[in-house]
Amino acid sequence: MESLKGILPALITPFDDEGRVSRRGLEALLPRLFEAGVHGTYICGTTGEGLLMPVAMRCEVAEIAVAHTPKGHSAIVHVGASAFEDARDLARHASRIGATAISSLPPSGPGFGFSEARRYYAALAAASDLPLVVYYFPEVYPSIRTLDQLEEVCALPNVVGVKFTDFDLSVMSAVAKPGRVVFNGRDEVLAAGLLMGAHGGIGSFYNLVPEQFVDIDALARAGRWSEVRVRQDAVNALITAVLRFPLFPAIKQMLTWSGIACGGCLVPRSGLSVEQQDALRKALAAPAVRAVLPEEWRV
């Protein structure tokens, strides 16, 4: 529990031109993130395209990421899968390679309600000896959508907390009880999430400007809330600009421009068109956005 806190990038997964995991890309990205002060990573989640990968590829990514996690930092492996047997096997693999915890989105699709989600999490929590972080994302995965349902799942044995991806922070505040870890999942409101009881954040934009989010977290811990708001507003200028484009291809394109070859996204996602790349470059040139980007890779 002590290591499950702070700023955890929802790690993107670099691929080569054949769609294979790029070890070289991961081994370039991970040190950059840890040198920026992040406290761990969240591996093979939605941002990392985990749900689009076969099990063997997900295991490969997890092994690389865990092996390059410094001592005292956390490595949470997202193990959610359409087939429970795959999720179970991924959870057991995460335990074998020394991950800190596992996490999973709830089941999705027609016919899945709360009873199925609870059953899924109970079985997954019992499948390995690693603590489980539930993933609350009611906008996209509505099988868990109320505070009472979230509380019931969090009370299951071996469930230690929740990745909270929603804008209703009153629910976050209610679920952030002693002995339970809560990660804010909406990058735009990390500052507010920390104020409402989150122990840290897990986010996609942490791949791009990890220093900014590390500073927001540190300032919040020090109670310097006026500075926190200024830093959050500055980061939100970047977020607003990038969200005009397909998110994951845009993040990968920006990292590639910064010198970390990330390749494209897995099918069915496509990369940015030439026109979109040009438009993204122009968006990043806006003064408010340039102010947030590291000097060495402003485009």
Short mmCIF file of C-alpha atoms in Angstrom, two decimals, residues 31-193:
data_model
loop_
_atom_site.label_atom_id
_atom_site.label_comp_id
_atom_site.label_asym_id
_atom_site.label_seq_id
_atom_site.Cartn_x
_atom_site.Cartn_y
_atom_site.Cartn_z
CA PRO A 31 13.99 6.16 -18.00
CA ARG A 32 12.67 9.51 -19.17
CA LEU A 33 9.57 9.06 -17.03
CA PHE A 34 11.43 7.94 -13.93
CA GLU A 35 14.04 10.69 -14.31
CA ALA A 36 11.14 13.15 -14.30
CA GLY A 37 10.17 11.86 -10.87
CA VAL A 38 7.15 9.65 -11.55
CA HIS A 39 6.36 7.14 -8.83
CA GLY A 40 5.55 4.17 -11.07
CA THR A 41 3.67 3.14 -14.18
CA TYR A 42 0.31 1.66 -15.13
CA ILE A 43 1.03 -0.98 -17.77
CA CYS A 44 -1.11 -2.29 -20.66
CA GLY A 45 -4.18 -0.25 -19.89
CA THR A 46 -6.33 1.45 -22.50
CA THR A 47 -3.59 3.99 -23.25
CA GLY A 48 -1.11 1.14 -23.62
CA GLU A 49 -3.43 -0.69 -26.02
CA GLY A 50 -3.42 -3.74 -23.77
CA LEU A 51 -6.90 -4.84 -24.76
CA LEU A 52 -5.80 -4.96 -28.41
CA MET A 53 -2.81 -7.21 -27.77
CA PRO A 54 -2.60 -10.98 -27.50
CA VAL A 55 -1.67 -12.33 -24.08
CA ALA A 56 1.93 -13.12 -25.03
CA MET A 57 2.54 -9.56 -26.20
CA ARG A 58 1.04 -8.14 -23.01
CA CYS A 59 3.34 -10.37 -20.98
CA GLU A 60 6.32 -9.08 -22.95
CA VAL A 61 5.41 -5.45 -22.26
CA ALA A 62 4.87 -6.16 -18.55
CA GLU A 63 8.21 -7.93 -18.27
CA ILE A 64 10.09 -5.03 -19.86
CA ALA A 65 8.30 -2.41 -17.78
CA VAL A 66 8.71 -4.23 -14.46
CA ALA A 67 12.38 -4.96 -15.17
CA HIS A 68 13.00 -1.23 -15.73
CA THR A 69 11.09 -0.07 -12.64
CA PRO A 70 13.48 1.33 -10.01
CA LYS A 71 13.33 0.01 -6.47
CA GLY A 72 10.70 1.77 -4.41
CA HIS A 73 8.52 2.56 -7.43
CA SER A 74 5.31 0.80 -8.38
CA ALA A 75 4.35 -1.20 -11.45
CA ILE A 76 0.61 -1.80 -11.77
CA VAL A 77 -0.28 -4.20 -14.57
CA HIS A 78 -3.69 -3.93 -16.19
CA VAL A 79 -4.86 -7.52 -16.77
CA GLY A 80 -8.44 -7.01 -17.96
CA ALA A 81 -9.46 -9.21 -20.88
CA SER A 82 -12.58 -10.44 -22.64
CA ALA A 83 -11.91 -13.99 -21.46
CA PHE A 84 -11.55 -14.36 -17.71
CA GLU A 85 -8.96 -17.10 -18.19
CA ASP A 86 -6.73 -14.58 -19.97
CA ALA A 87 -7.16 -12.05 -17.17
CA ARG A 88 -6.36 -14.74 -14.60
CA ASP A 89 -3.23 -15.84 -16.48
CA LEU A 90 -2.07 -12.24 -16.86
CA ALA A 91 -2.61 -11.66 -13.14
CA ARG A 92 -0.53 -14.70 -12.25
CA HIS A 93 2.16 -13.65 -14.70
CA ALA A 94 2.26 -10.18 -13.10
CA SER A 95 2.82 -11.81 -9.74
CA ARG A 96 5.65 -13.98 -11.06
CA ILE A 97 7.57 -11.07 -12.56
CA GLY A 98 7.37 -8.91 -9.44
CA ALA A 99 4.67 -6.35 -10.24
CA THR A 100 3.34 -4.27 -7.38
CA ALA A 101 -0.35 -4.73 -8.12
CA ILE A 102 -2.85 -5.61 -10.82
CA SER A 103 -5.81 -3.68 -12.13
CA SER A 104 -8.68 -4.28 -14.53
CA LEU A 105 -11.55 -2.57 -16.24
CA PRO A 106 -14.91 -4.20 -15.48
CA PRO A 107 -16.63 -6.46 -18.02
CA SER A 108 -18.31 -4.60 -20.86
CA GLY A 109 -20.90 -5.39 -23.47
CA PRO A 110 -24.60 -6.27 -23.70
CA GLY A 111 -25.95 -8.12 -20.72
CA PHE A 112 -23.17 -7.25 -18.27
CA GLY A 113 -24.51 -5.63 -15.13
CA PHE A 114 -23.25 -5.09 -11.62
CA SER A 115 -23.66 -8.70 -10.50
CA GLU A 116 -21.36 -9.84 -13.31
CA ALA A 117 -18.84 -7.08 -12.54
CA ARG A 118 -18.75 -8.02 -8.87
CA ARG A 119 -18.32 -11.68 -9.69
CA TYR A 120 -15.51 -10.85 -12.10
CA TYR A 121 -13.61 -8.76 -9.58
CA ALA A 122 -14.07 -11.32 -6.81
CA ALA A 123 -12.63 -14.06 -9.00
CA LEU A 124 -9.77 -11.88 -10.27
CA ALA A 125 -8.83 -10.74 -6.77
CA ALA A 126 -8.57 -14.38 -5.74
CA ALA A 127 -6.53 -15.39 -8.80
CA SER A 128 -3.16 -14.11 -7.58
CA ASP A 129 -1.46 -12.82 -4.46
CA LEU A 130 -1.13 -9.27 -5.82
CA PRO A 131 -3.45 -6.51 -4.57
CA LEU A 132 -6.12 -5.44 -7.03
CA VAL A 133 -6.98 -1.88 -8.03
CA VAL A 134 -10.52 -1.67 -9.43
CA TYR A 135 -11.02 0.56 -12.49
CA TYR A 136 -14.08 2.82 -12.17
CA PHE A 137 -14.99 4.34 -15.56
CA PRO A 138 -18.80 4.59 -15.66
CA GLU A 139 -18.97 6.69 -18.83
CA VAL A 140 -17.60 3.81 -20.91
CA TYR A 141 -17.99 0.78 -18.59
CA PRO A 142 -21.34 1.29 -16.84
CA SER A 143 -21.58 -2.10 -15.11
CA ILE A 144 -20.36 -0.18 -12.04
CA ARG A 145 -21.98 3.23 -11.90
CA THR A 146 -22.96 4.13 -8.32
CA LEU A 147 -21.13 4.79 -5.09
CA ASP A 148 -22.83 1.84 -3.40
CA GLN A 149 -21.72 -0.51 -6.17
CA LEU A 150 -18.17 0.83 -6.06
CA GLU A 151 -18.06 0.43 -2.29
CA GLU A 152 -19.26 -3.16 -2.55
CA VAL A 153 -16.51 -4.04 -5.03
CA CYS A 154 -13.85 -2.23 -3.01
CA ALA A 155 -14.86 -4.28 0.03
CA LEU A 156 -13.93 -7.55 -1.68
CA PRO A 157 -10.92 -9.43 -0.26
CA ASN A 158 -7.59 -8.33 -1.79
CA VAL A 159 -9.07 -5.21 -3.41
CA VAL A 160 -6.99 -2.28 -2.17
CA GLY A 161 -8.44 0.64 -4.07
CA VAL A 162 -9.66 2.20 -7.27
CA LYS A 163 -8.53 4.03 -10.38
CA PHE A 164 -11.26 6.66 -10.53
CA THR A 165 -11.95 7.95 -14.05
CA ASP A 166 -14.94 10.24 -13.73
CA PHE A 167 -15.66 13.91 -13.19
CA ASP A 168 -18.02 13.38 -10.22
CA LEU A 169 -15.41 13.93 -7.55
CA SER A 170 -17.98 13.79 -4.76
CA VAL A 171 -18.02 10.03 -5.36
CA MET A 172 -14.23 9.98 -5.24
CA SER A 173 -14.27 11.83 -1.93
CA ALA A 174 -16.73 9.34 -0.47
CA VAL A 175 -14.73 6.30 -1.59
CA ALA A 176 -11.34 7.67 -0.45
CA LYS A 177 -11.43 6.07 2.99
CA PRO A 178 -8.51 5.21 5.30
CA GLY A 179 -6.74 2.04 4.22
CA ARG A 180 -7.84 2.40 0.59
CA VAL A 181 -5.82 3.86 -2.27
CA VAL A 182 -7.49 6.07 -4.87
CA PHE A 183 -5.93 7.28 -8.11
CA ASN A 184 -7.42 10.17 -10.05
CA GLY A 185 -7.97 9.11 -13.66
CA ARG A 186 -8.99 12.34 -15.40
CA ASP A 187 -5.86 14.29 -16.27
CA GLU A 188 -7.78 17.56 -16.52
CA VAL A 189 -8.78 17.48 -12.84
CA LEU A 190 -5.77 15.95 -11.10
CA ALA A 191 -5.53 18.99 -8.82
CA ALA A 192 -9.18 18.70 -7.83
CA GLY A 193 -8.86 14.94 -7.40
#
